[in-house]
């Protein structure tokens, strides 16, 4: 039978410790050291620490599933929640003590109090879900506006309304900024469309992405804005970040380490990275994990013993001049906006643009909330015979299409078309893929033409059509490389068939569409 271990209270712990006296040391050979002066730092800190802990007695202390500690307390007429490890909490305690005792606390006096509160939150406090910017309350979506009076928006299938802090607990990073204040009945999402450099098909995708970002969980697509100079790709990304999850600064550089990326994701609901010149294979995998929900482990600061785990899904926005979505797994999770250069006669000054956005931000967010409510009402009625990899996003896009009574199939047409265009471009600039297509073009003059060879023979045939040998995979990696470009090959009527386990190790390429004369 397991023995119940009871955590002693602070008063019980104090009672366990006998004071050290000359009598208690008698016969031990140890002499009690005489005091040479005033109190030590710990002795000075103790009375103030007790006073501060008494001031915190009304705090609701709890921890989240990832082990982070929080305190909720009433300020004026609303409930505020602060992470105990944050700088904001330190400043709160300093202010609390100053107001109560007209005195100051040193860092040495403050740190033990925070550690004590953390222990209380982690050991005795309840485990509760904590949210960043958006949350679920049964079927409703709750959005934290980030205002000083903790206003929230509750979105239902029948509409939305403003309310004060409710059942869901939100926390706010120090660099989070408020969103525009929406006003029911004033929604106008088309005002955003007039500010952005997107065409009709891109707007269909962007609109669905914006709504998806307001949902608190699930799989999020990665929004990729590509274009050369003068396409306003950075402006587009900044506008979306300010509208959905305002932070200072809105756009960041893409970090180079998974740990830094995890820290960014811990402290923001929407991640926006500016001016990428390329994405490594490793970082591509990390971004995919962030967008679709993944776990990250990192050592705690100042210790090698504790591994701190994070698990979350976050919308990701990136932009750059180069083709960023080159790996198939990344591309299948992405919404690609290939932006055209803005004509000189249509350019406006930056100050005029941002003034226009600020004036219309409330109406834009109101319109986005209207669209979210509409989509929530249609989601249960959506059926897709064939869903793409990002199935949640596809269902949401079709729900928006139905709610707006647009032509059936318009969203999936735009979604597939954008991805296929990028795939074909990537194929065109991949020397290995081009060689495979040329090889099949030579052989395939009718439907169902096939090429079935051993890895060594097929490797030699493809290599003979490539001038740059560095683009060729090793012979033992040929099947893996063909598998990676199989989606692109399918678009031009070619498929790669990997041998099944136990069969001969021949690799088969098959043309299933006739060549265009």
Short mmCIF file of C-alpha atoms in Angstrom, two decimals:
data_model
loop_
_atom_site.label_atom_id
_atom_site.label_comp_id
_atom_site.label_asym_id
_atom_site.label_seq_id
_atom_site.Cartn_x
_atom_site.Cartn_y
_atom_site.Cartn_z
CA UNK A 1 0.00 0.00 0.00
CA UNK A 2 1.39 3.39 -1.02
CA UNK A 3 2.20 5.76 1.78
CA UNK A 4 0.68 9.20 1.47
CA UNK A 5 3.30 11.92 1.66
CA UNK A 6 2.03 15.11 3.15
CA UNK A 7 3.80 18.32 2.28
CA UNK A 8 4.44 20.24 5.53
CA UNK A 9 3.13 23.75 5.83
CA UNK A 10 5.61 26.62 6.35
CA UNK A 11 4.59 26.84 10.01
CA UNK A 12 5.19 23.11 10.50
CA UNK A 13 8.60 23.36 8.86
CA UNK A 14 9.55 26.20 11.20
CA UNK A 15 8.47 24.05 14.17
CA UNK A 16 10.76 21.20 13.12
CA UNK A 17 13.88 23.30 13.45
CA UNK A 18 15.22 23.70 17.02
CA UNK A 19 17.16 26.90 17.69
CA UNK A 20 20.91 26.39 18.00
CA UNK A 21 22.04 27.21 21.55
CA UNK A 22 25.21 26.70 23.60
CA UNK A 23 23.36 23.95 25.50
CA UNK A 24 22.40 22.03 22.35
CA UNK A 25 26.03 22.10 21.17
CA UNK A 26 27.43 20.87 24.49
CA UNK A 27 29.52 17.75 24.04
CA UNK A 28 29.73 18.05 20.25
CA UNK A 29 33.00 19.91 20.16
CA UNK A 30 31.32 22.66 18.14
CA UNK A 31 31.19 26.17 19.46
CA UNK A 32 28.50 28.61 18.51
CA UNK A 33 30.03 31.48 16.59
CA UNK A 34 29.46 34.82 18.19
CA UNK A 35 27.83 37.56 16.13
CA UNK A 36 30.35 40.09 14.94
CA UNK A 37 27.98 42.78 13.81
CA UNK A 38 24.51 43.39 12.50
CA UNK A 39 22.08 41.00 10.82
CA UNK A 40 22.98 38.96 7.80
CA UNK A 41 21.28 39.57 4.43
CA UNK A 42 19.02 36.54 4.92
CA UNK A 43 18.03 37.70 8.39
CA UNK A 44 17.27 41.17 7.05
CA UNK A 45 15.27 39.69 4.18
CA UNK A 46 13.12 37.43 6.34
CA UNK A 47 10.70 40.00 7.86
CA UNK A 48 10.14 41.70 4.52
CA UNK A 49 9.69 38.34 2.81
CA UNK A 50 7.01 37.40 5.32
CA UNK A 51 5.28 40.74 4.78
CA UNK A 52 5.32 40.28 1.00
CA UNK A 53 4.04 36.71 1.24
CA UNK A 54 1.19 37.98 3.41
CA UNK A 55 0.34 40.52 0.69
CA UNK A 56 0.20 37.64 -1.83
CA UNK A 57 -2.16 35.57 0.32
CA UNK A 58 -5.12 36.38 -1.93
CA UNK A 59 -3.38 35.22 -5.13
CA UNK A 60 -4.67 32.14 -6.91
CA UNK A 61 -1.49 30.15 -7.57
CA UNK A 62 -1.54 27.40 -10.19
CA UNK A 63 0.58 25.77 -12.88
CA UNK A 64 0.03 24.89 -16.53
CA UNK A 65 0.52 21.41 -18.03
CA UNK A 66 4.06 22.34 -19.14
CA UNK A 67 5.04 23.22 -15.56
CA UNK A 68 5.00 27.02 -15.87
CA UNK A 69 3.68 28.79 -12.75
CA UNK A 70 1.09 31.57 -12.65
CA UNK A 71 -0.79 33.85 -10.27
CA UNK A 72 -4.27 35.24 -10.81
CA UNK A 73 -5.55 38.15 -8.76
CA UNK A 74 -8.26 40.78 -8.87
CA UNK A 75 -7.27 44.27 -9.93
CA UNK A 76 -10.07 46.83 -9.93
CA UNK A 77 -13.02 44.95 -11.49
CA UNK A 78 -11.20 42.34 -13.54
CA UNK A 79 -9.00 39.27 -13.06
CA UNK A 80 -5.36 39.49 -14.17
CA UNK A 81 -3.01 36.55 -14.66
CA UNK A 82 0.80 36.82 -14.60
CA UNK A 83 3.52 34.22 -15.12
CA UNK A 84 5.65 33.95 -11.98
CA UNK A 85 8.88 33.64 -13.96
CA UNK A 86 8.26 36.93 -15.78
CA UNK A 87 9.74 40.36 -15.23
CA UNK A 88 6.20 41.72 -15.00
CA UNK A 89 5.58 39.66 -11.86
CA UNK A 90 8.73 41.00 -10.21
CA UNK A 91 7.60 44.56 -10.90
CA UNK A 92 4.13 43.76 -9.59
CA UNK A 93 5.56 42.54 -6.27
CA UNK A 94 7.79 45.59 -5.93
CA UNK A 95 4.81 47.88 -6.51
CA UNK A 96 2.63 45.88 -4.12
CA UNK A 97 5.19 46.13 -1.33
CA UNK A 98 5.88 49.82 -1.98
CA UNK A 99 2.17 50.68 -1.81
CA UNK A 100 1.69 48.71 1.43
CA UNK A 101 4.82 49.69 3.39
CA UNK A 102 6.27 52.69 1.56
CA UNK A 103 9.53 50.77 1.39
CA UNK A 104 11.68 49.01 -1.20
CA UNK A 105 12.86 45.43 -1.71
CA UNK A 106 16.24 44.32 -2.96
CA UNK A 107 16.66 41.52 -5.48
CA UNK A 108 17.99 39.28 -2.70
CA UNK A 109 14.81 39.89 -0.74
CA UNK A 110 12.51 39.39 -3.75
CA UNK A 111 13.89 36.17 -5.24
CA UNK A 112 13.12 33.86 -2.27
CA UNK A 113 9.53 35.08 -2.25
CA UNK A 114 9.11 34.29 -5.93
CA UNK A 115 10.67 30.85 -5.46
CA UNK A 116 8.31 30.16 -2.55
CA UNK A 117 5.30 31.16 -4.65
CA UNK A 118 6.53 28.97 -7.51
CA UNK A 119 6.80 26.01 -5.17
CA UNK A 120 3.29 26.67 -3.89
CA UNK A 121 1.93 26.94 -7.45
CA UNK A 122 3.68 23.80 -8.67
CA UNK A 123 3.17 21.54 -5.66
CA UNK A 124 -0.06 22.72 -4.05
CA UNK A 125 -1.67 24.66 -6.87
CA UNK A 126 -4.05 23.16 -9.41
CA UNK A 127 -3.03 22.33 -12.95
CA UNK A 128 -4.99 24.57 -15.31
CA UNK A 129 -4.94 25.39 -19.00
CA UNK A 130 -3.44 28.79 -19.70
CA UNK A 131 -3.99 30.54 -23.01
CA UNK A 132 -2.21 33.04 -25.19
CA UNK A 133 -4.43 35.43 -27.18
CA UNK A 134 -7.16 32.88 -28.07
CA UNK A 135 -8.99 30.06 -26.28
CA UNK A 136 -12.01 27.78 -26.45
CA UNK A 137 -14.96 27.87 -24.07
CA UNK A 138 -16.96 24.80 -25.12
CA UNK A 139 -18.11 25.77 -28.65
CA UNK A 140 -17.21 29.46 -28.35
CA UNK A 141 -13.92 31.14 -29.22
CA UNK A 142 -12.52 33.67 -26.73
CA UNK A 143 -10.00 36.26 -27.91
CA UNK A 144 -7.93 38.36 -25.50
CA UNK A 145 -7.67 41.90 -26.87
CA UNK A 146 -4.66 42.66 -24.69
CA UNK A 147 -6.14 45.85 -23.22
CA UNK A 148 -5.32 47.13 -19.74
CA UNK A 149 -8.86 46.33 -18.56
CA UNK A 150 -8.59 42.75 -19.88
CA UNK A 151 -11.37 42.97 -22.45
CA UNK A 152 -12.18 39.82 -24.40
CA UNK A 153 -14.28 38.92 -27.41
CA UNK A 154 -16.60 35.94 -27.26
CA UNK A 155 -17.37 34.54 -30.73
CA UNK A 156 -20.28 32.13 -31.16
CA UNK A 157 -22.07 30.60 -34.13
CA UNK A 158 -24.60 33.43 -33.87
CA UNK A 159 -22.29 36.43 -33.56
CA UNK A 160 -19.81 37.97 -31.14
CA UNK A 161 -19.68 40.36 -28.22
CA UNK A 162 -17.21 42.14 -25.96
CA UNK A 163 -16.89 41.01 -22.35
CA UNK A 164 -14.59 41.32 -19.34
CA UNK A 165 -12.23 38.54 -18.25
CA UNK A 166 -14.20 35.34 -17.80
CA UNK A 167 -13.61 31.64 -17.19
CA UNK A 168 -10.59 31.22 -19.46
CA UNK A 169 -7.19 32.25 -18.16
CA UNK A 170 -4.88 34.24 -20.43
CA UNK A 171 -1.34 35.38 -19.81
CA UNK A 172 0.50 38.17 -21.61
CA UNK A 173 4.19 38.35 -22.52
CA UNK A 174 5.86 41.67 -21.77
CA UNK A 175 6.15 42.58 -25.47
CA UNK A 176 2.51 41.81 -26.30
CA UNK A 177 0.49 44.83 -27.43
CA UNK A 178 -3.30 45.41 -27.58
CA UNK A 179 -5.36 44.66 -30.66
CA UNK A 180 -7.75 47.12 -32.24
CA UNK A 181 -11.06 47.36 -30.37
CA UNK A 182 -13.78 45.81 -32.54
CA UNK A 183 -17.26 47.29 -32.59
CA UNK A 184 -20.27 45.06 -33.40
CA UNK A 185 -22.07 46.07 -36.57
CA UNK A 186 -19.10 47.90 -38.12
CA UNK A 187 -17.28 44.97 -39.74
CA UNK A 188 -15.68 45.52 -43.13
CA UNK A 189 -13.00 42.97 -44.04
CA UNK A 190 -12.84 44.29 -47.61
CA UNK A 191 -11.01 47.33 -46.22
CA UNK A 192 -8.05 45.01 -45.58
CA UNK A 193 -8.13 43.70 -49.13
CA UNK A 194 -7.76 47.21 -50.53
CA UNK A 195 -4.61 47.72 -48.45
CA UNK A 196 -2.82 44.51 -49.48
CA UNK A 197 -1.12 43.54 -52.72
CA UNK A 198 -3.02 40.31 -53.41
CA UNK A 199 -5.15 39.07 -56.32
CA UNK A 200 -8.58 37.42 -56.15
CA UNK A 201 -7.31 33.86 -55.72
CA UNK A 202 -4.79 34.91 -53.07
CA UNK A 203 -7.46 36.79 -51.17
CA UNK A 204 -9.56 33.63 -50.88
CA UNK A 205 -6.60 31.85 -49.24
CA UNK A 206 -5.52 34.79 -47.09
CA UNK A 207 -9.03 35.29 -45.77
CA UNK A 208 -9.20 31.66 -44.61
CA UNK A 209 -5.73 31.90 -43.06
CA UNK A 210 -6.77 34.93 -40.99
CA UNK A 211 -9.81 33.11 -39.63
CA UNK A 212 -7.74 30.00 -38.86
CA UNK A 213 -5.32 32.13 -36.82
CA UNK A 214 -8.13 33.14 -34.48
CA UNK A 215 -8.85 29.53 -33.57
CA UNK A 216 -6.97 28.39 -30.45
CA UNK A 217 -5.90 24.92 -31.51
CA UNK A 218 -5.49 22.49 -34.35
CA UNK A 219 -3.15 22.52 -37.32
CA UNK A 220 -2.21 25.87 -38.79
CA UNK A 221 -0.87 26.47 -42.28
CA UNK A 222 2.38 28.35 -42.84
CA UNK A 223 1.75 31.56 -44.78
CA UNK A 224 4.57 32.22 -47.24
CA UNK A 225 4.68 35.63 -48.95
CA UNK A 226 7.15 35.51 -51.83
CA UNK A 227 8.18 38.29 -54.16
CA UNK A 228 10.98 40.54 -55.27
CA UNK A 229 11.62 44.13 -54.30
CA UNK A 230 8.60 46.39 -54.41
CA UNK A 231 5.97 43.70 -53.75
CA UNK A 232 5.15 44.88 -50.18
CA UNK A 233 5.67 41.40 -48.75
CA UNK A 234 7.06 42.71 -45.45
CA UNK A 235 4.20 45.19 -45.18
CA UNK A 236 1.66 42.42 -45.71
CA UNK A 237 3.22 40.29 -42.97
CA UNK A 238 3.43 43.20 -40.53
CA UNK A 239 -0.22 44.13 -41.10
CA UNK A 240 -1.34 40.56 -40.41
CA UNK A 241 0.77 40.30 -37.25
CA UNK A 242 -0.51 43.61 -35.85
CA UNK A 243 -4.09 42.66 -36.69
CA UNK A 244 -4.00 39.14 -35.22
CA UNK A 245 -1.40 39.14 -32.43
CA UNK A 246 0.25 42.50 -31.96
CA UNK A 247 3.77 42.45 -30.49
CA UNK A 248 6.77 44.74 -30.37
CA UNK A 249 8.47 44.31 -32.75
CA UNK A 250 5.85 42.74 -35.03
CA UNK A 251 8.38 41.01 -37.31
CA UNK A 252 11.47 39.12 -36.19
CA UNK A 253 14.43 37.43 -37.81
CA UNK A 254 14.10 33.67 -38.07
CA UNK A 255 16.19 32.15 -35.25
CA UNK A 256 18.89 29.63 -36.04
CA UNK A 257 18.28 27.20 -33.19
CA UNK A 258 15.20 25.11 -32.28
CA UNK A 259 15.46 26.33 -28.67
CA UNK A 260 15.15 30.00 -29.70
CA UNK A 261 12.25 29.13 -31.98
CA UNK A 262 10.52 27.37 -29.09
CA UNK A 263 11.00 30.45 -26.90
CA UNK A 264 9.40 32.63 -29.60
CA UNK A 265 6.49 30.19 -29.86
CA UNK A 266 6.07 30.15 -26.08
CA UNK A 267 5.64 33.93 -26.06
CA UNK A 268 3.46 34.60 -29.12
CA UNK A 269 0.36 33.12 -30.69
CA UNK A 270 1.33 34.10 -34.25
CA UNK A 271 4.98 33.92 -35.32
CA UNK A 272 6.06 36.31 -38.08
CA UNK A 273 9.57 36.20 -39.59
CA UNK A 274 10.84 38.75 -42.06
CA UNK A 275 13.12 38.70 -45.09
CA UNK A 276 14.25 35.08 -45.22
CA UNK A 277 16.92 34.25 -47.78
CA UNK A 278 16.36 30.50 -47.45
CA UNK A 279 15.36 27.80 -45.00
CA UNK A 280 17.60 24.92 -43.98
CA UNK A 281 16.16 21.42 -44.01
CA UNK A 282 16.38 21.29 -40.20
CA UNK A 283 14.60 24.63 -39.72
CA UNK A 284 11.99 23.63 -42.30
CA UNK A 285 11.18 20.62 -40.13
CA UNK A 286 11.02 22.78 -36.99
CA UNK A 287 8.60 25.25 -38.61
CA UNK A 288 6.38 22.38 -39.76
CA UNK A 289 6.37 21.03 -36.21
CA UNK A 290 5.47 24.46 -34.79
CA UNK A 291 2.59 24.96 -37.25
CA UNK A 292 1.01 21.54 -36.90
CA UNK A 293 1.71 20.94 -33.21
CA UNK A 294 4.93 19.56 -31.83
CA UNK A 295 6.93 19.16 -28.67
CA UNK A 296 10.20 20.86 -27.80
CA UNK A 297 12.60 20.17 -24.98
CA UNK A 298 15.12 22.64 -23.60
CA UNK A 299 17.38 22.75 -20.56
CA UNK A 300 16.38 25.21 -17.91
CA UNK A 301 18.66 28.19 -17.49
CA UNK A 302 21.46 27.72 -14.97
CA UNK A 303 20.99 23.95 -14.72
CA UNK A 304 21.77 20.85 -16.73
CA UNK A 305 19.42 18.67 -14.72
CA UNK A 306 15.93 19.88 -15.62
CA UNK A 307 14.49 19.38 -19.09
CA UNK A 308 11.59 21.76 -19.73
CA UNK A 309 9.09 20.52 -22.32
CA UNK A 310 6.85 22.70 -24.46
CA UNK A 311 4.04 21.52 -26.70
CA UNK A 312 2.05 23.90 -28.86
CA UNK A 313 0.80 24.73 -32.36
CA UNK A 314 1.25 28.23 -33.75
CA UNK A 315 0.38 29.99 -37.01
CA UNK A 316 3.58 30.97 -38.86
CA UNK A 317 4.04 33.86 -41.32
CA UNK A 318 7.25 34.22 -43.35
CA UNK A 319 8.38 36.25 -46.34
CA UNK A 320 11.35 36.36 -48.67
CA UNK A 321 12.53 36.86 -52.22
CA UNK A 322 13.59 33.26 -52.84
CA UNK A 323 11.32 30.26 -53.25
CA UNK A 324 11.08 29.23 -49.60
CA UNK A 325 8.80 26.22 -49.88
CA UNK A 326 11.09 23.78 -51.67
CA UNK A 327 10.68 20.66 -49.54
CA UNK A 328 7.46 18.78 -50.21
CA UNK A 329 6.52 18.35 -46.55
CA UNK A 330 6.92 22.10 -46.00
CA UNK A 331 5.02 22.95 -49.18
CA UNK A 332 2.10 20.70 -48.30
CA UNK A 333 1.64 22.66 -45.06
CA UNK A 334 1.93 26.09 -46.69
CA UNK A 335 -0.27 28.76 -48.19
CA UNK A 336 1.84 30.39 -50.90
CA UNK A 337 1.25 34.01 -51.95
CA UNK A 338 3.45 34.93 -54.91
CA UNK A 339 3.23 38.70 -54.97
CA UNK A 340 3.60 40.89 -58.05
CA UNK A 341 5.50 44.16 -58.08
CA UNK A 342 3.38 47.20 -57.31
CA UNK A 343 3.20 49.69 -60.16
CA UNK A 344 4.95 53.00 -59.47
CA UNK A 345 1.76 54.99 -60.00
CA UNK A 346 -0.01 52.95 -57.29
CA UNK A 347 2.56 53.39 -54.53
CA UNK A 348 1.76 55.53 -51.51
CA UNK A 349 3.94 56.87 -48.71
CA UNK A 350 4.50 54.56 -45.75
CA UNK A 351 3.08 57.06 -43.26
CA UNK A 352 -0.11 57.40 -45.31
CA UNK A 353 -0.49 53.62 -45.55
CA UNK A 354 -0.16 53.01 -41.81
CA UNK A 355 -2.47 55.90 -41.01
CA UNK A 356 -5.09 54.29 -43.26
CA UNK A 357 -4.59 50.92 -41.59
CA UNK A 358 -4.88 52.33 -38.07
CA UNK A 359 -8.09 54.14 -39.00
CA UNK A 360 -9.64 50.99 -40.45
CA UNK A 361 -8.18 48.37 -38.05
CA UNK A 362 -11.27 48.27 -35.83
CA UNK A 363 -13.61 47.71 -38.77
CA UNK A 364 -11.24 45.12 -40.27
CA UNK A 365 -11.03 43.10 -37.04
CA UNK A 366 -14.81 43.41 -36.62
CA UNK A 367 -15.26 42.01 -40.13
CA UNK A 368 -12.86 39.17 -39.37
CA UNK A 369 -14.85 38.28 -36.25
CA UNK A 370 -18.05 38.31 -38.33
CA UNK A 371 -16.41 35.85 -40.72
CA UNK A 372 -15.21 33.62 -37.88
CA UNK A 373 -18.74 33.45 -36.49
CA UNK A 374 -20.06 32.60 -39.94
CA UNK A 375 -17.47 29.83 -40.37
CA UNK A 376 -18.24 28.33 -36.94
CA UNK A 377 -21.86 28.00 -38.00
CA UNK A 378 -20.98 26.15 -41.21
CA UNK A 379 -18.11 23.89 -40.13
CA UNK A 380 -20.26 20.93 -39.10
CA UNK A 381 -21.93 20.82 -42.52
CA UNK A 382 -18.70 20.67 -44.56
CA UNK A 383 -17.82 17.42 -46.28
CA UNK A 384 -14.72 16.91 -48.42
CA UNK A 385 -14.49 13.77 -50.50
CA UNK A 386 -10.73 14.25 -50.78
CA UNK A 387 -9.01 16.35 -48.12
CA UNK A 388 -5.48 17.72 -48.54
CA UNK A 389 -2.80 17.34 -45.88
CA UNK A 390 -3.98 20.47 -44.04
CA UNK A 391 -7.51 19.10 -43.69
CA UNK A 392 -8.60 21.50 -40.90
CA UNK A 393 -7.64 24.50 -43.02
CA UNK A 394 -9.42 23.10 -46.07
CA UNK A 395 -12.63 22.47 -44.09
CA UNK A 396 -12.51 26.01 -42.70
CA UNK A 397 -11.97 27.51 -46.16
CA UNK A 398 -14.96 25.63 -47.54
CA UNK A 399 -17.05 26.65 -44.51
CA UNK A 400 -16.26 30.30 -45.27
CA UNK A 401 -17.14 29.70 -48.92
CA UNK A 402 -20.52 28.23 -47.90
CA UNK A 403 -21.24 30.95 -45.38
CA UNK A 404 -20.59 33.67 -47.95
CA UNK A 405 -22.61 31.72 -50.57
CA UNK A 406 -19.70 31.77 -53.01
CA UNK A 407 -19.33 29.36 -55.91
CA UNK A 408 -18.81 25.79 -54.70
CA UNK A 409 -15.23 24.63 -55.12
CA UNK A 410 -13.72 28.11 -55.33
CA UNK A 411 -11.60 27.67 -52.21
CA UNK A 412 -10.16 24.27 -53.13
CA UNK A 413 -9.46 25.52 -56.66
CA UNK A 414 -7.45 28.45 -55.26
CA UNK A 415 -5.69 26.27 -52.65
CA UNK A 416 -4.63 23.50 -55.02
CA UNK A 417 -3.76 25.94 -57.79
CA UNK A 418 -1.38 27.93 -55.59
CA UNK A 419 0.42 24.80 -54.42
CA UNK A 420 0.67 23.24 -57.87
CA UNK A 421 2.13 26.41 -59.33
CA UNK A 422 4.94 26.36 -56.78
CA UNK A 423 5.53 22.62 -57.23
CA UNK A 424 5.90 23.00 -60.99
CA UNK A 425 8.30 25.91 -60.54
CA UNK A 426 10.38 23.91 -58.09
CA UNK A 427 10.42 21.04 -60.56
CA UNK A 428 11.65 23.30 -63.33
CA UNK A 429 14.64 24.47 -61.28
CA UNK A 430 15.59 21.03 -59.93
CA UNK A 431 18.20 19.50 -62.30
CA UNK A 432 17.54 16.00 -60.99
CA UNK A 433 13.78 16.26 -61.52
CA UNK A 434 14.27 17.78 -64.98
CA UNK A 435 16.52 14.82 -65.93
CA UNK A 436 13.86 12.33 -64.77
CA UNK A 437 11.20 14.09 -66.87
CA UNK A 438 13.49 14.18 -69.92
CA UNK A 439 14.24 10.48 -69.54
CA UNK A 440 10.55 9.61 -69.39
CA UNK A 441 9.75 11.96 -72.27
CA UNK A 442 12.14 10.03 -74.47
CA UNK A 443 10.56 6.71 -73.59
CA UNK A 444 6.93 7.62 -73.12
CA UNK A 445 5.06 8.10 -76.38
CA UNK A 446 1.86 6.48 -75.27
CA UNK A 447 -0.20 5.92 -72.15
CA UNK A 448 1.24 3.61 -69.54
CA UNK A 449 4.90 3.69 -70.66
CA UNK A 450 7.14 2.30 -67.96
CA UNK A 451 10.78 2.15 -67.03
CA UNK A 452 11.73 -0.54 -64.53
CA UNK A 453 15.40 -0.80 -63.61
CA UNK A 454 17.72 -1.72 -60.79
CA UNK A 455 18.89 1.22 -58.68
CA UNK A 456 22.35 1.14 -60.29
CA UNK A 457 21.02 1.07 -63.86
CA UNK A 458 18.40 3.77 -63.26
CA UNK A 459 20.99 5.90 -61.48
CA UNK A 460 23.23 5.71 -64.55
CA UNK A 461 20.43 6.66 -66.96
CA UNK A 462 19.45 9.73 -64.95
CA UNK A 463 23.03 10.77 -64.29
CA UNK A 464 23.68 10.76 -68.02
CA UNK A 465 21.24 13.64 -68.45
CA UNK A 466 22.64 15.87 -65.69
CA UNK A 467 25.54 18.18 -66.36
CA UNK A 468 26.01 18.99 -62.67
CA UNK A 469 26.90 15.72 -60.95
CA UNK A 470 26.54 17.31 -57.53
CA UNK A 471 22.76 17.29 -58.06
CA UNK A 472 22.69 13.48 -58.22
CA UNK A 473 21.87 11.52 -55.07
CA UNK A 474 23.96 8.52 -54.15
CA UNK A 475 22.82 5.26 -55.62
CA UNK A 476 21.47 3.96 -52.29
CA UNK A 477 19.46 7.20 -51.86
CA UNK A 478 17.92 7.20 -55.35
CA UNK A 479 14.55 5.75 -54.28
CA UNK A 480 14.30 8.23 -51.41
CA UNK A 481 15.03 11.15 -53.73
CA UNK A 482 12.43 9.99 -56.28
CA UNK A 483 9.89 9.62 -53.48
CA UNK A 484 10.52 13.23 -52.44
CA UNK A 485 9.70 14.63 -55.90
CA UNK A 486 6.88 12.17 -56.61
CA UNK A 487 4.15 14.77 -56.01
CA UNK A 488 5.78 17.09 -58.53
CA UNK A 489 6.23 14.26 -61.03
CA UNK A 490 2.53 13.40 -60.70
CA UNK A 491 1.62 16.87 -61.93
CA UNK A 492 3.43 16.22 -65.22
CA UNK A 493 2.00 12.74 -65.64
CA UNK A 494 4.78 10.63 -64.12
CA UNK A 495 4.70 8.49 -61.02
CA UNK A 496 7.40 6.69 -59.07
CA UNK A 497 6.50 3.26 -57.71
CA UNK A 498 8.65 2.13 -54.83
CA UNK A 499 9.10 -1.65 -54.64
CA UNK A 500 7.06 -3.36 -51.94
CA UNK A 501 8.76 -5.25 -49.15
CA UNK A 502 9.73 -8.75 -50.24
CA UNK A 503 9.55 -7.92 -53.94
CA UNK A 504 12.47 -7.45 -56.30
CA UNK A 505 14.41 -4.26 -55.60
CA UNK A 506 13.64 -2.76 -59.00
CA UNK A 507 12.64 0.89 -59.19
CA UNK A 508 9.76 1.73 -61.50
CA UNK A 509 8.88 5.02 -63.21
CA UNK A 510 5.56 5.15 -65.02
CA UNK A 511 3.96 7.72 -67.30
CA UNK A 512 0.20 7.71 -66.81
CA UNK A 513 -0.62 10.66 -69.06
CA UNK A 514 0.19 11.06 -72.73
CA UNK A 515 2.70 13.68 -73.74
CA UNK A 516 1.24 16.85 -75.18
CA UNK A 517 2.24 16.96 -78.91
#
